[in-house]
Amino acid sequence: MTYDLVIRSRRAVLPDGERPAAVAVADGRVAEIGGYSADLPAASDLDLGSTALLPGLVDTHVHINEPGRTEWEGFATATAAAAAGGVTTLIDMPLNSLPPTVSAAALAAKRAAASGKLHVDVGFWGGAIPGNVPSLRPLHDGGVFGFKCFASDSGVPEFPPLDAGGMRAAFREIASFGGLVIVHAEDPSALTTPADGGYAAFLASRPPSAERRAVEQVVRLAEETGVRAHILHLSAADCLDPLAKAQSDGLPITAETCPHYLTLTAAEASGPAYKCCPPIRDPANRDALWQGLASGVISCVVSDHSPSTPDLKQGDFATAWGGISSLQLGLPAVWTAARARGHDLAAVVRWMAEAPAALAAVPGKGRIAVGGGADLVAFDPDAPFTVDPARLRHRHPVTPYEGRTLTGTVRTTWLRGTPVTGTASGRMLARKDTP
């Protein structure tokens, strides 16, 4: 047969590792994987040479904020930024939009807002808040990939946290239909008000003990209810021991971290662009997070892209919005740091594509495999660039990476075998029941 497209690379990152290969695409899917010089007739044959061929990244932690706070970010701008950063699938968080995705009606509103605006594929998380236990199963049946809850204040009044009783009730309900719960894990009893507007005071107000206490609570409730649980944006390496023990005990609990926790340190926090919750910590903590990734205790690296309007990122660390925008920059930021620590591209793909796809059970994503979607990225792993906010595609180009030199440049992103350009060709995804 004649394939639609063949892409050849001497550095194709496949499920069995990195090797020279030719990837043949037909009808939007990977139809065959052969040797680099394999005879694969195609309408278009592209040789990347030493530019790496990766699967499209899967980012399961993105705040798009539309509808309701579209002035912060929106589907068109967020998905354009994702494509520019090699992300071909993202899952939108249920809060910061109005209404939050805590009911079937709100999910319908979210989908209506996204229609016709997507440059990459997008799925949705549901939310678990006080009083909405009856809405969880309808959301699950409606196709959300799981349910986010907060142990502490979320920062927006319409998405309040769950206390211990509320968390138990939500976990039990989600476990009853085999769902996944994802948790912002900071214990409110360990959080304090910053003494002043500096970073040291902000960091002290959100100590590692707040994360560890909340993680330990999630572990206890997962053991009690049997729910599958995932810890979001792990910042404190003190949490690795209880997570490792829970995993060794066979509990279905996983964890993620983010590029900013792996690449930035507290000493660099020169302004509110660095503010996020939980916070960026010291270099020893950062080193321990890398060890947690290497050991597998942490499985995913995702952006926690949480933008706002620029005025909310002004002022000091006590008052500014807590969120970092890095959807377009996650791959080069992580690769720059990873290769300096001796990790290869296959490890980065495992953390940023394969494991997030597995977490959310998104079929056909996160791997270059026959039968899977032809979501692909041409990535030059040796090409440096300096981060220029004017070249960022998300709505408000505020980033702590401004002026940094990163290594690794996305050359082309393909969605179902078609290069992502200005056409909104992304699809809305819904969870499918799996065995």
mmCIF file of C-alpha atoms in Angstrom, residues 84-217:
data_model
loop_
_atom_site.group_PDB
_atom_site.id
_atom_site.type_symbol
_atom_site.label_atom_id
_atom_site.label_comp_id
_atom_site.label_asym_id
_atom_site.label_seq_id
_atom_site.Cartn_x
_atom_site.Cartn_y
_atom_site.Cartn_z
ATOM 1 C CA ALA A 84 4.037 24.877 19.808
ATOM 2 C CA GLY A 85 5.449 22.973 22.781
ATOM 3 C CA GLY A 86 4.919 19.504 21.362
ATOM 4 C CA VAL A 87 1.781 18.764 23.409
ATOM 5 C CA THR A 88 -0.913 17.083 21.320
ATOM 6 C CA THR A 89 -3.305 16.090 24.117
ATOM 7 C CA LEU A 90 -4.247 18.003 27.228
ATOM 8 C CA ILE A 91 -6.847 17.584 29.942
ATOM 9 C CA ASP A 92 -8.452 20.735 31.275
ATOM 10 C CA MET A 93 -8.823 21.326 34.990
ATOM 11 C CA PRO A 94 -12.339 21.897 36.367
ATOM 12 C CA LEU A 95 -11.684 25.165 38.148
ATOM 13 C CA ASN A 96 -11.017 28.794 37.272
ATOM 14 C CA SER A 97 -13.670 28.551 34.594
ATOM 15 C CA LEU A 98 -17.170 29.779 35.391
ATOM 16 C CA PRO A 99 -19.027 27.589 35.988
ATOM 17 C CA PRO A 100 -16.490 25.094 37.332
ATOM 18 C CA THR A 101 -16.898 21.598 35.923
ATOM 19 C CA VAL A 102 -18.764 20.159 38.910
ATOM 20 C CA SER A 103 -21.995 19.047 37.223
ATOM 21 C CA ALA A 104 -23.158 17.563 33.942
ATOM 22 C CA ALA A 105 -24.566 20.953 32.934
ATOM 23 C CA ALA A 106 -21.233 22.643 33.591
ATOM 24 C CA LEU A 107 -19.455 19.980 31.517
ATOM 25 C CA ALA A 108 -21.840 20.725 28.648
ATOM 26 C CA ALA A 109 -21.055 24.432 28.987
ATOM 27 C CA LYS A 110 -17.338 23.668 28.889
ATOM 28 C CA ARG A 111 -17.688 21.614 25.739
ATOM 29 C CA ALA A 112 -19.790 24.293 24.081
ATOM 30 C CA ALA A 113 -17.120 26.874 24.883
ATOM 31 C CA ALA A 114 -14.376 24.665 23.397
ATOM 32 C CA SER A 115 -16.176 23.865 20.161
ATOM 33 C CA GLY A 116 -14.274 24.913 17.044
ATOM 34 C CA LYS A 117 -11.307 26.357 18.966
ATOM 35 C CA LEU A 118 -8.987 23.399 19.555
ATOM 36 C CA HIS A 119 -5.566 23.062 17.924
ATOM 37 C CA VAL A 120 -4.876 19.841 19.852
ATOM 38 C CA ASP A 121 -7.082 17.198 21.457
ATOM 39 C CA VAL A 122 -8.666 18.148 24.791
ATOM 40 C CA GLY A 123 -10.385 16.172 27.525
ATOM 41 C CA PHE A 124 -11.856 17.352 30.808
ATOM 42 C CA TRP A 125 -11.518 16.627 34.506
ATOM 43 C CA GLY A 126 -14.547 16.892 36.747
ATOM 44 C CA GLY A 127 -14.473 18.492 40.174
ATOM 45 C CA ALA A 128 -15.356 17.219 43.648
ATOM 46 C CA ILE A 129 -16.494 20.001 45.975
ATOM 47 C CA PRO A 130 -18.697 20.104 49.093
ATOM 48 C CA GLY A 131 -22.230 18.968 48.292
ATOM 49 C CA ASN A 132 -21.744 17.602 44.786
ATOM 50 C CA VAL A 133 -21.389 13.871 45.506
ATOM 51 C CA PRO A 134 -24.661 13.227 43.580
ATOM 52 C CA SER A 135 -23.099 14.896 40.520
ATOM 53 C CA LEU A 136 -19.994 12.707 40.401
ATOM 54 C CA ARG A 137 -21.453 9.662 38.671
ATOM 55 C CA PRO A 138 -23.272 11.747 36.012
ATOM 56 C CA LEU A 139 -19.974 13.518 35.296
ATOM 57 C CA HIS A 140 -18.220 10.162 35.045
ATOM 58 C CA ASP A 141 -20.924 8.885 32.699
ATOM 59 C CA GLY A 142 -20.514 12.119 30.731
ATOM 60 C CA GLY A 143 -16.891 11.295 29.967
ATOM 61 C CA VAL A 144 -14.678 13.201 32.418
ATOM 62 C CA PHE A 145 -11.331 11.503 33.018
ATOM 63 C CA GLY A 146 -11.465 11.796 36.797
ATOM 64 C CA PHE A 147 -12.167 14.214 39.629
ATOM 65 C CA LYS A 148 -10.073 16.947 41.161
ATOM 66 C CA CYS A 149 -10.420 18.064 44.748
ATOM 67 C CA PHE A 150 -8.551 20.398 47.063
ATOM 68 C CA ALA A 151 -7.521 19.757 50.647
ATOM 69 C CA SER A 152 -6.910 23.507 51.100
ATOM 70 C CA ASP A 153 -8.268 26.735 49.647
ATOM 71 C CA SER A 154 -8.266 26.653 45.844
ATOM 72 C CA GLY A 155 -7.903 30.407 45.374
ATOM 73 C CA VAL A 156 -11.365 30.799 43.823
ATOM 74 C CA PRO A 157 -14.551 30.829 45.931
ATOM 75 C CA GLU A 158 -16.666 28.711 43.582
ATOM 76 C CA PHE A 159 -14.377 25.682 44.056
ATOM 77 C CA PRO A 160 -14.105 25.170 47.836
ATOM 78 C CA PRO A 161 -11.945 22.455 49.435
ATOM 79 C CA LEU A 162 -13.149 19.205 50.926
ATOM 80 C CA ASP A 163 -12.724 18.559 54.636
ATOM 81 C CA ALA A 164 -11.877 15.053 55.840
ATOM 82 C CA GLY A 165 -15.514 13.921 55.841
ATOM 83 C CA GLY A 166 -16.211 15.420 52.437
ATOM 84 C CA MET A 167 -13.105 13.814 50.994
ATOM 85 C CA ARG A 168 -14.086 10.426 52.391
ATOM 86 C CA ALA A 169 -17.577 10.682 50.908
ATOM 87 C CA ALA A 170 -16.251 11.732 47.504
ATOM 88 C CA PHE A 171 -13.585 9.014 47.495
ATOM 89 C CA ARG A 172 -16.181 6.350 48.321
ATOM 90 C CA GLU A 173 -18.488 7.483 45.540
ATOM 91 C CA ILE A 174 -15.668 7.697 42.986
ATOM 92 C CA ALA A 175 -14.404 4.253 44.033
ATOM 93 C CA SER A 176 -17.898 2.809 43.527
ATOM 94 C CA PHE A 177 -17.666 3.349 39.777
ATOM 95 C CA GLY A 178 -13.932 2.786 39.382
ATOM 96 C CA GLY A 179 -13.048 6.444 38.924
ATOM 97 C CA LEU A 180 -9.841 8.368 39.533
ATOM 98 C CA VAL A 181 -9.428 11.177 42.072
ATOM 99 C CA ILE A 182 -6.640 13.742 41.703
ATOM 100 C CA VAL A 183 -5.769 15.819 44.749
ATOM 101 C CA HIS A 184 -4.227 19.206 45.449
ATOM 102 C CA ALA A 185 -2.548 17.996 48.626
ATOM 103 C CA GLU A 186 -1.757 20.733 51.153
ATOM 104 C CA ASP A 187 -3.092 20.443 54.707
ATOM 105 C CA PRO A 188 -4.745 23.780 55.601
ATOM 106 C CA SER A 189 -3.844 23.397 59.276
ATOM 107 C CA ALA A 190 -0.158 23.628 58.347
ATOM 108 C CA LEU A 191 -0.536 26.721 56.151
ATOM 109 C CA THR A 192 -0.033 30.224 57.565
ATOM 110 C CA THR A 193 -0.353 33.801 56.356
ATOM 111 C CA PRO A 194 2.938 35.131 54.953
ATOM 112 C CA ALA A 195 4.649 37.536 57.347
ATOM 113 C CA ASP A 196 5.482 39.911 54.485
ATOM 114 C CA GLY A 197 5.485 40.094 50.703
ATOM 115 C CA GLY A 198 8.856 38.459 50.123
ATOM 116 C CA TYR A 199 9.500 34.985 48.777
ATOM 117 C CA ALA A 200 11.057 33.685 52.003
ATOM 118 C CA ALA A 201 7.880 34.502 53.926
ATOM 119 C CA PHE A 202 5.688 32.969 51.229
ATOM 120 C CA LEU A 203 7.784 29.793 51.216
ATOM 121 C CA ALA A 204 7.644 29.560 55.014
ATOM 122 C CA SER A 205 3.863 29.882 54.898
ATOM 123 C CA ARG A 206 3.542 26.690 52.823
ATOM 124 C CA PRO A 207 6.016 24.259 54.448
ATOM 125 C CA PRO A 208 6.766 20.708 53.297
ATOM 126 C CA SER A 209 4.814 19.415 56.294
ATOM 127 C CA ALA A 210 1.595 20.782 54.734
ATOM 128 C CA GLU A 211 2.080 18.583 51.687
ATOM 129 C CA ARG A 212 3.193 15.550 53.656
ATOM 130 C CA ARG A 213 0.193 15.663 56.021
ATOM 131 C CA ALA A 214 -2.207 15.916 53.112
ATOM 132 C CA VAL A 215 -0.486 13.127 51.198
ATOM 133 C CA GLU A 216 -0.672 10.904 54.260
ATOM 134 C CA GLN A 217 -4.391 11.666 54.535
#
